Amino acid sequence: LGIFGNQNNSWNLKINSTVNMWWGIDMQFFLSYASPVATQQGEIKRFYNIDAALKKDITDDLTVTLRVTDIFN
């Protein structure tokens, strides 16, 4: 491994969930997480992101979506 070596174990997680609500409106949740990563220069800190969206099909060709990105940041 040597003087400048660094061991690295990392993982990530992505979850996407859709809930069918009233009047044909769908609520979607997106969760993304990445664990800390060791690099030669040090470490990249953990990263997470949570998004939410409401979706409504107006016609077969038209969908309206309201999305909020990175809710807790």
mmCIF file of C-alpha atoms in Angstrom:
data_model
loop_
_atom_site.group_PDB
_atom_site.id
_atom_site.type_symbol
_atom_site.label_atom_id
_atom_site.label_comp_id
_atom_site.label_asym_id
_atom_site.label_seq_id
_atom_site.Cartn_x
_atom_site.Cartn_y
_atom_site.Cartn_z
ATOM 1 C CA LEU A 1 0.000 0.000 0.000
ATOM 2 C CA GLY A 2 2.814 2.431 0.748
ATOM 3 C CA ILE A 3 3.004 5.863 2.314
ATOM 4 C CA PHE A 4 0.385 7.544 0.109
ATOM 5 C CA GLY A 5 -2.169 4.716 0.073
ATOM 6 C CA ASN A 6 -5.712 4.960 1.318
ATOM 7 C CA GLN A 7 -8.263 2.180 1.658
ATOM 8 C CA ASN A 8 -11.731 2.817 0.354
ATOM 9 C CA ASN A 9 -15.124 1.215 0.957
ATOM 10 C CA SER A 10 -18.133 3.163 -0.226
ATOM 11 C CA TRP A 11 -21.750 2.576 -1.144
ATOM 12 C CA ASN A 12 -24.817 4.450 -2.321
ATOM 13 C CA LEU A 13 -28.568 4.077 -2.025
ATOM 14 C CA LYS A 14 -31.366 5.340 -4.270
ATOM 15 C CA ILE A 15 -35.058 4.963 -3.497
ATOM 16 C CA ASN A 16 -37.968 6.137 -5.620
ATOM 17 C CA SER A 17 -41.523 5.734 -4.330
ATOM 18 C CA THR A 18 -44.841 6.721 -5.889
ATOM 19 C CA VAL A 19 -48.105 6.972 -3.951
ATOM 20 C CA ASN A 20 -51.412 7.223 -5.812
ATOM 21 C CA MET A 21 -53.569 9.843 -4.107
ATOM 22 C CA TRP A 22 -57.031 11.265 -4.762
ATOM 23 C CA TRP A 23 -58.250 12.805 -8.056
ATOM 24 C CA GLY A 24 -55.545 11.046 -10.073
ATOM 25 C CA ILE A 25 -52.681 12.899 -8.375
ATOM 26 C CA ASP A 26 -49.473 10.947 -7.757
ATOM 27 C CA MET A 27 -46.990 11.892 -5.026
ATOM 28 C CA GLN A 28 -43.386 10.856 -5.642
ATOM 29 C CA PHE A 29 -40.452 10.746 -3.240
ATOM 30 C CA PHE A 30 -36.807 10.432 -4.262
ATOM 31 C CA LEU A 31 -33.993 9.637 -1.816
ATOM 32 C CA SER A 32 -30.326 9.465 -2.778
ATOM 33 C CA TYR A 33 -27.455 8.757 -0.362
ATOM 34 C CA ALA A 34 -23.731 8.291 -0.948
ATOM 35 C CA SER A 35 -21.383 7.211 1.845
ATOM 36 C CA PRO A 36 -18.067 8.950 2.561
ATOM 37 C CA VAL A 37 -15.323 8.134 0.059
ATOM 38 C CA ALA A 38 -11.603 8.056 0.828
ATOM 39 C CA THR A 39 -9.389 9.640 -1.833
ATOM 40 C CA GLN A 40 -5.653 10.237 -2.132
ATOM 41 C CA GLN A 41 -6.222 13.844 -1.004
ATOM 42 C CA GLY A 42 -8.433 12.970 1.981
ATOM 43 C CA GLU A 43 -12.144 12.190 2.105
ATOM 44 C CA ILE A 44 -15.332 13.205 0.307
ATOM 45 C CA LYS A 45 -18.058 13.618 2.913
ATOM 46 C CA ARG A 46 -21.365 11.764 2.793
ATOM 47 C CA PHE A 47 -24.071 13.185 0.559
ATOM 48 C CA TYR A 48 -27.822 12.843 0.716
ATOM 49 C CA ASN A 49 -30.682 14.389 -1.186
ATOM 50 C CA ILE A 50 -34.453 14.142 -0.729
ATOM 51 C CA ASP A 51 -36.867 15.360 -3.414
ATOM 52 C CA ALA A 52 -40.664 15.264 -3.639
ATOM 53 C CA ALA A 53 -43.094 15.794 -6.502
ATOM 54 C CA LEU A 54 -46.790 15.942 -7.285
ATOM 55 C CA LYS A 55 -47.876 14.735 -10.728
ATOM 56 C CA LYS A 56 -51.250 14.978 -12.488
ATOM 57 C CA ASP A 57 -52.080 13.578 -15.927
ATOM 58 C CA ILE A 58 -54.346 16.128 -17.625
ATOM 59 C CA THR A 59 -54.707 14.254 -20.931
ATOM 60 C CA ASP A 60 -52.900 11.330 -22.561
ATOM 61 C CA ASP A 61 -50.339 13.806 -23.926
ATOM 62 C CA LEU A 62 -50.172 16.376 -21.099
ATOM 63 C CA THR A 63 -48.823 15.936 -17.547
ATOM 64 C CA VAL A 64 -48.333 18.679 -14.940
ATOM 65 C CA THR A 65 -45.597 18.170 -12.331
ATOM 66 C CA LEU A 66 -44.585 20.209 -9.285
ATOM 67 C CA ARG A 67 -41.201 19.140 -7.910
ATOM 68 C CA VAL A 68 -39.259 20.323 -4.864
ATOM 69 C CA THR A 69 -35.546 19.442 -4.943
ATOM 70 C CA ASP A 70 -33.240 18.947 -1.951
ATOM 71 C CA ILE A 71 -35.956 19.580 0.642
ATOM 72 C CA PHE A 72 -33.730 19.640 3.769
ATOM 73 C CA ASN A 73 -30.894 21.766 2.415
#
